[in-house]
Tab-separated table of N, CA and C and ligand atoms in Angstrom:
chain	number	residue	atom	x	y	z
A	1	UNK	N	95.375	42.248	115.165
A	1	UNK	CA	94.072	42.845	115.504
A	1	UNK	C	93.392	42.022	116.582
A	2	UNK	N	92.828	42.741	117.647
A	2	UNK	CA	92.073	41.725	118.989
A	2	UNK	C	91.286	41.724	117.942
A	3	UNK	N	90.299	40.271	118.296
A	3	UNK	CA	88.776	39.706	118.080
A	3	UNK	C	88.080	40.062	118.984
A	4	UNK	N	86.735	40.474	119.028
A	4	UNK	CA	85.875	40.307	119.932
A	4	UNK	C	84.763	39.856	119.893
A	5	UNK	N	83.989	39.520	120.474
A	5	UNK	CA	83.131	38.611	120.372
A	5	UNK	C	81.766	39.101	121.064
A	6	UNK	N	80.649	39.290	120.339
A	6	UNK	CA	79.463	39.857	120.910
A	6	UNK	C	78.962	38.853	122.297
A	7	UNK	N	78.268	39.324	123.449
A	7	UNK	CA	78.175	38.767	124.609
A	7	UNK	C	76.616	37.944	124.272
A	8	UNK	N	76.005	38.560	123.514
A	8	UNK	CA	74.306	38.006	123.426
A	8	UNK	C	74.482	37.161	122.502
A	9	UNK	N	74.984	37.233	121.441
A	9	UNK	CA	74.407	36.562	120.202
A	9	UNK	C	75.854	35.859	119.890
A	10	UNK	N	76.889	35.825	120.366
A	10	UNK	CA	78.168	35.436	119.907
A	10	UNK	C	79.347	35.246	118.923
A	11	UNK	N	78.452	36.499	118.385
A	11	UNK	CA	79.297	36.652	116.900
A	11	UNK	C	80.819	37.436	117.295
A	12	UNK	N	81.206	37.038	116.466
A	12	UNK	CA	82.529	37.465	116.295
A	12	UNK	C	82.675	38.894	115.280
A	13	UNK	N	83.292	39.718	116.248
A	13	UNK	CA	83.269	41.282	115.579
A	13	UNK	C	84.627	41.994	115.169
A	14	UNK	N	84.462	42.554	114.308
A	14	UNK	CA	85.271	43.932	113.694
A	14	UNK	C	85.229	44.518	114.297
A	15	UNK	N	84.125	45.174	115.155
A	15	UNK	CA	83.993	46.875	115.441
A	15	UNK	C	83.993	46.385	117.036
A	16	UNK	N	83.943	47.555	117.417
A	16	UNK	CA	83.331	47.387	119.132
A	16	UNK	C	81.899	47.248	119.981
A	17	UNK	N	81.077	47.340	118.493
A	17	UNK	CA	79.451	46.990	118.349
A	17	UNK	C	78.813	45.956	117.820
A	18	UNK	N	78.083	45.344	118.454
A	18	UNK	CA	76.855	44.386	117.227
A	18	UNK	C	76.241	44.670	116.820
A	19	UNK	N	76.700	44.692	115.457
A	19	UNK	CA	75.636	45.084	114.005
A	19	UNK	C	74.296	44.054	114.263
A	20	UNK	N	74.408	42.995	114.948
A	20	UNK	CA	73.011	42.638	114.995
A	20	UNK	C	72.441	43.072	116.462
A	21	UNK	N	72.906	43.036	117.365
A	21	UNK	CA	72.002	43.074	118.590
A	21	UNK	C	71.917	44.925	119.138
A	22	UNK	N	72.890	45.322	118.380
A	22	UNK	CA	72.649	47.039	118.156
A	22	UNK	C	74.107	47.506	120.143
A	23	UNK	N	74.470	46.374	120.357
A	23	UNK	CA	74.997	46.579	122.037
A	23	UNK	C	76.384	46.671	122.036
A	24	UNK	N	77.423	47.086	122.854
A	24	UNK	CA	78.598	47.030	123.200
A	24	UNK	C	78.803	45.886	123.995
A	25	UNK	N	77.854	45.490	124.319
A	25	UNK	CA	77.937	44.371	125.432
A	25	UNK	C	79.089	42.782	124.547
A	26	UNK	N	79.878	43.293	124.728
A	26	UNK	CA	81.427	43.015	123.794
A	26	UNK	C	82.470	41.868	124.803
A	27	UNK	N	83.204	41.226	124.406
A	27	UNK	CA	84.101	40.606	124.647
A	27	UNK	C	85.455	40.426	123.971
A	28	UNK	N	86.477	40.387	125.099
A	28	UNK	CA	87.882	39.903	123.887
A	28	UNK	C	88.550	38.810	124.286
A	29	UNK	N	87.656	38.130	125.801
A	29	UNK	CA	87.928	36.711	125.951
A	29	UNK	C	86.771	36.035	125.421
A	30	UNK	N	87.264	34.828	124.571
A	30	UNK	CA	86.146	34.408	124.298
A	30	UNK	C	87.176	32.697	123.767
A	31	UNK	N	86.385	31.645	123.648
A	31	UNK	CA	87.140	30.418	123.267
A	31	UNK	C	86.418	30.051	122.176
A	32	UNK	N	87.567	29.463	121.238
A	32	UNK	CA	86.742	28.848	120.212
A	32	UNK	C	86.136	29.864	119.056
A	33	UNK	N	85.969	29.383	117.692
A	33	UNK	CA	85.357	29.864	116.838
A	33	UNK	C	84.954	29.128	116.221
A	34	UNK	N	83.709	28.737	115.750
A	34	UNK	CA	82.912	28.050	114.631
A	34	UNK	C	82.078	28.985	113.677
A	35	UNK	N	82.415	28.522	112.595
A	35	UNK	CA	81.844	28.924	111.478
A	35	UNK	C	80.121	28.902	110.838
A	36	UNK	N	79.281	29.498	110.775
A	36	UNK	CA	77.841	28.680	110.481
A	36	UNK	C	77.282	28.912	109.348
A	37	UNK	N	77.201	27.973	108.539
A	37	UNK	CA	76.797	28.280	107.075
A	37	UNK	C	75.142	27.981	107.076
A	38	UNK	N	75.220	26.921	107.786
A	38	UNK	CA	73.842	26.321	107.973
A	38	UNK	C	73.120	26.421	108.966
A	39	UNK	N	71.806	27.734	108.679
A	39	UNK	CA	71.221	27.809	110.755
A	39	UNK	C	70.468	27.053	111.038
A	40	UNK	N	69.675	25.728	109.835
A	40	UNK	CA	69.322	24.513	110.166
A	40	UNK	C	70.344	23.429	110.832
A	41	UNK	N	71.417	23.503	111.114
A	41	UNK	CA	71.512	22.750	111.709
A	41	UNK	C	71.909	22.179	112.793
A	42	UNK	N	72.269	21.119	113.375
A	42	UNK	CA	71.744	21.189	114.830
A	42	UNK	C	73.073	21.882	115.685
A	43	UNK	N	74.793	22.321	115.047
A	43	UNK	CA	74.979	23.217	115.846
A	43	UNK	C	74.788	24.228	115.983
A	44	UNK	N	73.695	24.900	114.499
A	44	UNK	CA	73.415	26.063	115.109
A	44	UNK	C	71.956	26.344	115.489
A	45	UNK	N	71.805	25.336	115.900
A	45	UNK	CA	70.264	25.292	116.736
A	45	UNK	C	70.536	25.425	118.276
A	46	UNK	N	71.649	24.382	118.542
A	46	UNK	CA	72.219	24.669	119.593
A	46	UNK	C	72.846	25.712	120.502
A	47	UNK	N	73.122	26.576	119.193
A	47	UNK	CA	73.929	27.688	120.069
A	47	UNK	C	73.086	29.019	119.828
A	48	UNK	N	71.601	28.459	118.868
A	48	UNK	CA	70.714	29.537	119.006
A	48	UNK	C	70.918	30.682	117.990
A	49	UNK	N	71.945	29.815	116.900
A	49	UNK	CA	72.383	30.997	116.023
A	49	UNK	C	71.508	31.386	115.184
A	50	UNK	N	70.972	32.371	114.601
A	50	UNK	CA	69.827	32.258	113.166
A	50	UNK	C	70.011	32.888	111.935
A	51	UNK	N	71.196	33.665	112.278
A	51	UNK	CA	72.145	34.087	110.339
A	51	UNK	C	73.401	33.081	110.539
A	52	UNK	N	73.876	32.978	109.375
A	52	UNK	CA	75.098	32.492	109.108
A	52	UNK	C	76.570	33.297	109.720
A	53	UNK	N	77.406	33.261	109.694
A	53	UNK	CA	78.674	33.830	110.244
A	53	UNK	C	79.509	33.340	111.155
A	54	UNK	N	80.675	33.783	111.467
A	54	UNK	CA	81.444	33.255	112.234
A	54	UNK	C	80.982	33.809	114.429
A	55	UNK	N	80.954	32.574	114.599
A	55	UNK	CA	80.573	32.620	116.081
A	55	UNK	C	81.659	32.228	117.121
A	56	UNK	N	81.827	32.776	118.111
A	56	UNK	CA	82.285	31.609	119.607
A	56	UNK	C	81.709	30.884	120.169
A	57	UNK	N	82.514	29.775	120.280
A	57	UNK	CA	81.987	28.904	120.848
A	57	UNK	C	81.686	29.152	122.805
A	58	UNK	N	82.253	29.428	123.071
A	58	UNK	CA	82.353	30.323	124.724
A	58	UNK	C	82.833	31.655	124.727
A	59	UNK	N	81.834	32.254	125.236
A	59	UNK	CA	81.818	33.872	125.835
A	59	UNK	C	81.869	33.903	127.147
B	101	ZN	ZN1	75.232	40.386	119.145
């Protein structure tokens, strides 16, 4: 199955949409995946994340 990876928010997707940012604005190059359990903390402050889930690290 390709991964893709939302372009705004950098989540990593199932579908060809972001369930959070509502956009196609989609990727299937993307590097890296980190995981975020915690949106206190500082990598996901850094990358601006604010739910938990699996992200890329580069879009
Ligand atoms: Zn998104």
């Amino acid at each position: 199955m390709v991964k893709r990876a939302c372009k705004d928010c950098k989540r990593i997707l199932k579908g060809t949409t972001c369930p959070v940012c509502k956009t196609s604005n989609i990727t299937t190059s993307f590097q890296g995946v980190i995981v975020i359990f915690d949106v206190e903390s500082d990598v996901a402050k850094k990358l601006g994340i604010t739910a938990p889930g699996k992200y890329a690290i580069k879009v």
